[in-house]
């Protein structure tokens, strides 16, 4: 074999190994139980694509793929299980909760740390009512050899961040209830 052929085979082998080791994760954060605080309004969940940063604040996390569809389904399922609203869907509703998710992976003290940050806006029609922030970090393993080494701490951090976010929303129940109790204004002609 020529030197060029050997080099090309080595390069091809590295590409195949690299592609085969991508951690494609799916998460399913579960609500501990249905919320005791209910808001008798319907909710539309709008979930933006994930923003990811790797170690040393570089964009992207090498060998990790977390699809926008999976995140959207995970957040929607969590909100439905929590049962804080009359109903939760991706369809237009009384209220709209827009959620932006950021995953940051750092390495400290020989362990990987997975931080999920959620920034959310609650609106009614085009009118913004309130913004929320929630963040949680989960500690992973010292190596990322298998998919579970990424999936498990990401799922844990997402679940805790969603729990915090929904506790904030539920604490503002009075804001959302008062909007349903406002008397309708009828037009009168004189």
PDB file of C-alpha atoms in Angstrom:
ATOM      1  CA  UNK A   1       0.000   0.000   0.000  1.00  0.00           C
ATOM      2  CA  UNK A   2       1.116   3.483  -0.707  1.00  0.00           C
ATOM      3  CA  UNK A   3       1.534   6.061   1.999  1.00  0.00           C
ATOM      4  CA  UNK A   4      -1.475   8.047   0.712  1.00  0.00           C
ATOM      5  CA  UNK A   5      -3.736   4.978   0.732  1.00  0.00           C
ATOM      6  CA  UNK A   6      -2.695   4.104   4.294  1.00  0.00           C
ATOM      7  CA  UNK A   7      -3.368   7.665   5.414  1.00  0.00           C
ATOM      8  CA  UNK A   8      -6.792   7.694   3.707  1.00  0.00           C
ATOM      9  CA  UNK A   9      -7.749   4.389   5.343  1.00  0.00           C
ATOM     10  CA  UNK A  10      -6.694   5.690   8.748  1.00  0.00           C
ATOM     11  CA  UNK A  11      -8.683   8.886   8.222  1.00  0.00           C
ATOM     12  CA  UNK A  12     -11.746   6.908   7.087  1.00  0.00           C
ATOM     13  CA  UNK A  13     -11.467   4.599  10.125  1.00  0.00           C
ATOM     14  CA  UNK A  14     -11.345   7.567  12.483  1.00  0.00           C
ATOM     15  CA  UNK A  15     -14.430   9.081  10.823  1.00  0.00           C
ATOM     16  CA  UNK A  16     -16.379   5.814  11.109  1.00  0.00           C
ATOM     17  CA  UNK A  17     -15.394   5.399  14.757  1.00  0.00           C
ATOM     18  CA  UNK A  18     -16.256   9.029  15.497  1.00  0.00           C
ATOM     19  CA  UNK A  19     -19.676   8.829  13.855  1.00  0.00           C
ATOM     20  CA  UNK A  20     -20.425   5.540  15.589  1.00  0.00           C
ATOM     21  CA  UNK A  21     -19.711   7.038  19.025  1.00  0.00           C
ATOM     22  CA  UNK A  22     -22.172   9.925  18.846  1.00  0.00           C
ATOM     23  CA  UNK A  23     -24.423   9.901  21.884  1.00  0.00           C
ATOM     24  CA  UNK A  24     -27.945  10.401  20.508  1.00  0.00           C
ATOM     25  CA  UNK A  25     -29.991  10.942  23.613  1.00  0.00           C
ATOM     26  CA  UNK A  26     -33.675  10.921  24.402  1.00  0.00           C
ATOM     27  CA  UNK A  27     -34.848  12.147  27.775  1.00  0.00           C
ATOM     28  CA  UNK A  28     -38.081  11.657  29.692  1.00  0.00           C
ATOM     29  CA  UNK A  29     -38.153  13.919  32.756  1.00  0.00           C
ATOM     30  CA  UNK A  30     -41.080  12.909  34.941  1.00  0.00           C
ATOM     31  CA  UNK A  31     -43.107  15.152  37.178  1.00  0.00           C
ATOM     32  CA  UNK A  32     -42.988  13.741  40.699  1.00  0.00           C
ATOM     33  CA  UNK A  33     -46.765  14.046  40.945  1.00  0.00           C
ATOM     34  CA  UNK A  34     -49.609  16.198  39.747  1.00  0.00           C
ATOM     35  CA  UNK A  35     -49.460  19.729  41.089  1.00  0.00           C
ATOM     36  CA  UNK A  36     -51.782  20.690  43.923  1.00  0.00           C
ATOM     37  CA  UNK A  37     -51.974  24.164  42.371  1.00  0.00           C
ATOM     38  CA  UNK A  38     -54.133  24.357  39.271  1.00  0.00           C
ATOM     39  CA  UNK A  39     -54.657  27.165  36.808  1.00  0.00           C
ATOM     40  CA  UNK A  40     -57.965  26.752  34.942  1.00  0.00           C
ATOM     41  CA  UNK A  41     -56.574  27.924  31.618  1.00  0.00           C
ATOM     42  CA  UNK A  42     -55.260  26.118  28.551  1.00  0.00           C
ATOM     43  CA  UNK A  43     -51.555  26.381  27.772  1.00  0.00           C
ATOM     44  CA  UNK A  44     -49.643  26.283  24.490  1.00  0.00           C
ATOM     45  CA  UNK A  45     -46.005  25.179  24.893  1.00  0.00           C
ATOM     46  CA  UNK A  46     -43.565  26.653  22.370  1.00  0.00           C
ATOM     47  CA  UNK A  47     -40.113  25.083  22.744  1.00  0.00           C
ATOM     48  CA  UNK A  48     -37.119  26.624  20.953  1.00  0.00           C
ATOM     49  CA  UNK A  49     -34.186  24.525  19.664  1.00  0.00           C
ATOM     50  CA  UNK A  50     -31.479  23.652  22.174  1.00  0.00           C
ATOM     51  CA  UNK A  51     -28.375  25.779  22.524  1.00  0.00           C
ATOM     52  CA  UNK A  52     -25.326  23.732  23.583  1.00  0.00           C
ATOM     53  CA  UNK A  53     -21.867  24.687  24.821  1.00  0.00           C
ATOM     54  CA  UNK A  54     -19.053  22.290  25.518  1.00  0.00           C
ATOM     55  CA  UNK A  55     -16.113  22.325  27.891  1.00  0.00           C
ATOM     56  CA  UNK A  56     -14.117  25.561  28.043  1.00  0.00           C
ATOM     57  CA  UNK A  57     -17.113  27.549  26.662  1.00  0.00           C
ATOM     58  CA  UNK A  58     -16.664  26.316  23.115  1.00  0.00           C
ATOM     59  CA  UNK A  59     -19.818  26.061  21.012  1.00  0.00           C
ATOM     60  CA  UNK A  60     -21.231  22.576  20.642  1.00  0.00           C
ATOM     61  CA  UNK A  61     -20.654  19.436  22.666  1.00  0.00           C
ATOM     62  CA  UNK A  62     -18.585  16.857  20.830  1.00  0.00           C
ATOM     63  CA  UNK A  63     -20.243  13.479  20.296  1.00  0.00           C
ATOM     64  CA  UNK A  64     -23.633  14.517  21.739  1.00  0.00           C
ATOM     65  CA  UNK A  65     -26.800  14.819  19.698  1.00  0.00           C
ATOM     66  CA  UNK A  66     -30.030  15.903  21.403  1.00  0.00           C
ATOM     67  CA  UNK A  67     -32.772  16.647  18.919  1.00  0.00           C
ATOM     68  CA  UNK A  68     -35.158  19.569  19.135  1.00  0.00           C
ATOM     69  CA  UNK A  69     -38.059  17.139  18.633  1.00  0.00           C
ATOM     70  CA  UNK A  70     -36.996  15.080  21.663  1.00  0.00           C
ATOM     71  CA  UNK A  71     -36.682  18.189  23.855  1.00  0.00           C
ATOM     72  CA  UNK A  72     -40.097  19.436  22.698  1.00  0.00           C
ATOM     73  CA  UNK A  73     -41.745  16.078  23.449  1.00  0.00           C
ATOM     74  CA  UNK A  74     -40.007  15.803  26.839  1.00  0.00           C
ATOM     75  CA  UNK A  75     -41.088  19.280  27.991  1.00  0.00           C
ATOM     76  CA  UNK A  76     -44.630  18.819  26.683  1.00  0.00           C
ATOM     77  CA  UNK A  77     -44.971  15.444  28.415  1.00  0.00           C
ATOM     78  CA  UNK A  78     -43.620  16.891  31.680  1.00  0.00           C
ATOM     79  CA  UNK A  79     -46.095  19.809  31.579  1.00  0.00           C
ATOM     80  CA  UNK A  80     -48.999  17.459  30.829  1.00  0.00           C
ATOM     81  CA  UNK A  81     -48.047  15.117  33.703  1.00  0.00           C
ATOM     82  CA  UNK A  82     -47.694  18.008  36.128  1.00  0.00           C
ATOM     83  CA  UNK A  83     -51.334  18.922  35.445  1.00  0.00           C
ATOM     84  CA  UNK A  84     -50.990  22.598  36.482  1.00  0.00           C
ATOM     85  CA  UNK A  85     -53.183  23.789  33.587  1.00  0.00           C
ATOM     86  CA  UNK A  86     -56.569  22.666  32.255  1.00  0.00           C
ATOM     87  CA  UNK A  87     -54.689  21.316  29.226  1.00  0.00           C
ATOM     88  CA  UNK A  88     -51.238  21.634  27.662  1.00  0.00           C
ATOM     89  CA  UNK A  89     -50.517  21.197  23.952  1.00  0.00           C
ATOM     90  CA  UNK A  90     -48.555  22.583  21.047  1.00  0.00           C
ATOM     91  CA  UNK A  91     -51.740  24.165  19.669  1.00  0.00           C
ATOM     92  CA  UNK A  92     -52.877  27.751  20.293  1.00  0.00           C
ATOM     93  CA  UNK A  93     -54.443  28.201  23.746  1.00  0.00           C
ATOM     94  CA  UNK A  94     -55.406  30.820  26.364  1.00  0.00           C
ATOM     95  CA  UNK A  95     -51.781  31.255  27.474  1.00  0.00           C
ATOM     96  CA  UNK A  96     -48.503  30.640  25.678  1.00  0.00           C
ATOM     97  CA  UNK A  97     -45.332  29.508  27.446  1.00  0.00           C
ATOM     98  CA  UNK A  98     -42.215  30.010  25.289  1.00  0.00           C
ATOM     99  CA  UNK A  99     -39.191  28.099  26.585  1.00  0.00           C
ATOM    100  CA  UNK A 100     -35.556  28.510  25.532  1.00  0.00           C
ATOM    101  CA  UNK A 101     -33.172  25.765  26.706  1.00  0.00           C
ATOM    102  CA  UNK A 102     -29.396  25.964  27.063  1.00  0.00           C
ATOM    103  CA  UNK A 103     -27.194  22.989  27.933  1.00  0.00           C
ATOM    104  CA  UNK A 104     -23.679  23.717  29.128  1.00  0.00           C
ATOM    105  CA  UNK A 105     -21.141  20.941  29.715  1.00  0.00           C
ATOM    106  CA  UNK A 106     -18.079  21.647  31.850  1.00  0.00           C
ATOM    107  CA  UNK A 107     -15.424  19.488  33.428  1.00  0.00           C
ATOM    108  CA  UNK A 108     -14.360  20.221  37.008  1.00  0.00           C
ATOM    109  CA  UNK A 109     -12.560  18.130  39.590  1.00  0.00           C
ATOM    110  CA  UNK A 110     -12.406  15.202  37.183  1.00  0.00           C
ATOM    111  CA  UNK A 111     -16.202  15.037  36.670  1.00  0.00           C
ATOM    112  CA  UNK A 112     -18.508  16.355  33.963  1.00  0.00           C
ATOM    113  CA  UNK A 113     -21.145  18.887  35.036  1.00  0.00           C
ATOM    114  CA  UNK A 114     -24.307  19.324  32.967  1.00  0.00           C
ATOM    115  CA  UNK A 115     -26.124  22.634  33.476  1.00  0.00           C
ATOM    116  CA  UNK A 116     -29.593  23.145  32.019  1.00  0.00           C
ATOM    117  CA  UNK A 117     -30.828  26.729  31.885  1.00  0.00           C
ATOM    118  CA  UNK A 118     -34.431  27.515  31.003  1.00  0.00           C
ATOM    119  CA  UNK A 119     -35.664  30.960  30.105  1.00  0.00           C
ATOM    120  CA  UNK A 120     -39.423  31.210  29.700  1.00  0.00           C
ATOM    121  CA  UNK A 121     -41.977  33.836  28.781  1.00  0.00           C
ATOM    122  CA  UNK A 122     -45.667  33.550  29.580  1.00  0.00           C
ATOM    123  CA  UNK A 123     -47.945  35.544  27.323  1.00  0.00           C
ATOM    124  CA  UNK A 124     -51.591  35.952  26.502  1.00  0.00           C
ATOM    125  CA  UNK A 125     -52.013  36.637  22.816  1.00  0.00           C
ATOM    126  CA  UNK A 126     -49.249  39.054  21.861  1.00  0.00           C
ATOM    127  CA  UNK A 127     -49.035  40.548  25.366  1.00  0.00           C
ATOM    128  CA  UNK A 128     -46.140  39.385  27.555  1.00  0.00           C
ATOM    129  CA  UNK A 129     -47.278  38.700  31.116  1.00  0.00           C
ATOM    130  CA  UNK A 130     -44.132  37.504  32.893  1.00  0.00           C
ATOM    131  CA  UNK A 131     -40.666  36.017  32.342  1.00  0.00           C
ATOM    132  CA  UNK A 132     -39.076  33.177  34.307  1.00  0.00           C
ATOM    133  CA  UNK A 133     -35.609  31.654  34.680  1.00  0.00           C
ATOM    134  CA  UNK A 134     -34.659  28.289  36.070  1.00  0.00           C
ATOM    135  CA  UNK A 135     -31.298  26.546  36.128  1.00  0.00           C
ATOM    136  CA  UNK A 136     -30.018  23.299  37.511  1.00  0.00           C
ATOM    137  CA  UNK A 137     -26.747  21.385  37.345  1.00  0.00           C
ATOM    138  CA  UNK A 138     -26.280  17.627  37.600  1.00  0.00           C
ATOM    139  CA  UNK A 139     -22.918  15.953  38.074  1.00  0.00           C
ATOM    140  CA  UNK A 140     -22.040  13.197  35.644  1.00  0.00           C
ATOM    141  CA  UNK A 141     -19.249  10.662  35.438  1.00  0.00           C
ATOM    142  CA  UNK A 142     -15.516  11.257  34.910  1.00  0.00           C
ATOM    143  CA  UNK A 143     -15.794   9.854  31.354  1.00  0.00           C
ATOM    144  CA  UNK A 144     -18.423   9.993  28.600  1.00  0.00           C
ATOM    145  CA  UNK A 145     -17.969   6.510  27.113  1.00  0.00           C
ATOM    146  CA  UNK A 146     -21.597   5.485  26.823  1.00  0.00           C
ATOM    147  CA  UNK A 147     -24.808   7.310  25.928  1.00  0.00           C
ATOM    148  CA  UNK A 148     -26.170   6.987  29.483  1.00  0.00           C
ATOM    149  CA  UNK A 149     -23.195   8.985  30.789  1.00  0.00           C
ATOM    150  CA  UNK A 150     -24.686  12.006  28.972  1.00  0.00           C
ATOM    151  CA  UNK A 151     -28.403  11.143  29.044  1.00  0.00           C
ATOM    152  CA  UNK A 152     -28.845  10.486  32.775  1.00  0.00           C
ATOM    153  CA  UNK A 153     -27.389  13.753  34.150  1.00  0.00           C
ATOM    154  CA  UNK A 154     -29.061  15.790  31.369  1.00  0.00           C
ATOM    155  CA  UNK A 155     -32.422  14.234  32.226  1.00  0.00           C
ATOM    156  CA  UNK A 156     -31.855  14.908  35.937  1.00  0.00           C
ATOM    157  CA  UNK A 157     -30.887  18.546  35.333  1.00  0.00           C
ATOM    158  CA  UNK A 158     -33.814  19.118  32.948  1.00  0.00           C
ATOM    159  CA  UNK A 159     -36.297  17.598  35.379  1.00  0.00           C
ATOM    160  CA  UNK A 160     -35.056  19.796  38.258  1.00  0.00           C
ATOM    161  CA  UNK A 161     -35.071  22.928  36.073  1.00  0.00           C
ATOM    162  CA  UNK A 162     -38.629  22.197  34.871  1.00  0.00           C
ATOM    163  CA  UNK A 163     -39.708  21.605  38.474  1.00  0.00           C
ATOM    164  CA  UNK A 164     -38.272  24.985  39.489  1.00  0.00           C
ATOM    165  CA  UNK A 165     -39.829  26.721  36.477  1.00  0.00           C
ATOM    166  CA  UNK A 166     -43.287  25.322  37.167  1.00  0.00           C
ATOM    167  CA  UNK A 167     -43.101  26.179  40.870  1.00  0.00           C
ATOM    168  CA  UNK A 168     -42.486  29.796  39.832  1.00  0.00           C
ATOM    169  CA  UNK A 169     -45.406  29.742  37.383  1.00  0.00           C
ATOM    170  CA  UNK A 170     -47.710  28.132  39.956  1.00  0.00           C
ATOM    171  CA  UNK A 171     -46.687  30.744  42.539  1.00  0.00           C
ATOM    172  CA  UNK A 172     -48.096  33.346  40.116  1.00  0.00           C
ATOM    173  CA  UNK A 173     -51.434  31.533  39.885  1.00  0.00           C
ATOM    174  CA  UNK A 174     -53.305  34.643  41.031  1.00  0.00           C
ATOM    175  CA  UNK A 175     -52.054  36.573  37.977  1.00  0.00           C
ATOM    176  CA  UNK A 176     -53.427  33.955  35.590  1.00  0.00           C
ATOM    177  CA  UNK A 177     -56.681  33.368  37.519  1.00  0.00           C
ATOM    178  CA  UNK A 178     -57.480  37.086  37.673  1.00  0.00           C
ATOM    179  CA  UNK A 179     -57.380  37.236  33.893  1.00  0.00           C
ATOM    180  CA  UNK A 180     -60.237  34.728  33.655  1.00  0.00           C
ATOM    181  CA  UNK A 181     -62.325  36.481  36.296  1.00  0.00           C
ATOM    182  CA  UNK A 182     -62.380  39.897  34.620  1.00  0.00           C
ATOM    183  CA  UNK A 183     -65.943  40.733  33.599  1.00  0.00           C
ATOM    184  CA  UNK A 184     -66.458  40.876  29.893  1.00  0.00           C
ATOM    185  CA  UNK A 185     -67.034  44.393  28.646  1.00  0.00           C
ATOM    186  CA  UNK A 186     -70.041  44.729  26.435  1.00  0.00           C
ATOM    187  CA  UNK A 187     -70.383  47.527  23.957  1.00  0.00           C
ATOM    188  CA  UNK A 188     -73.360  49.740  24.548  1.00  0.00           C
ATOM    189  CA  UNK A 189     -74.698  52.158  21.981  1.00  0.00           C
ATOM    190  CA  UNK A 190     -76.187  55.457  23.028  1.00  0.00           C
TER     191      UNK A 190
END
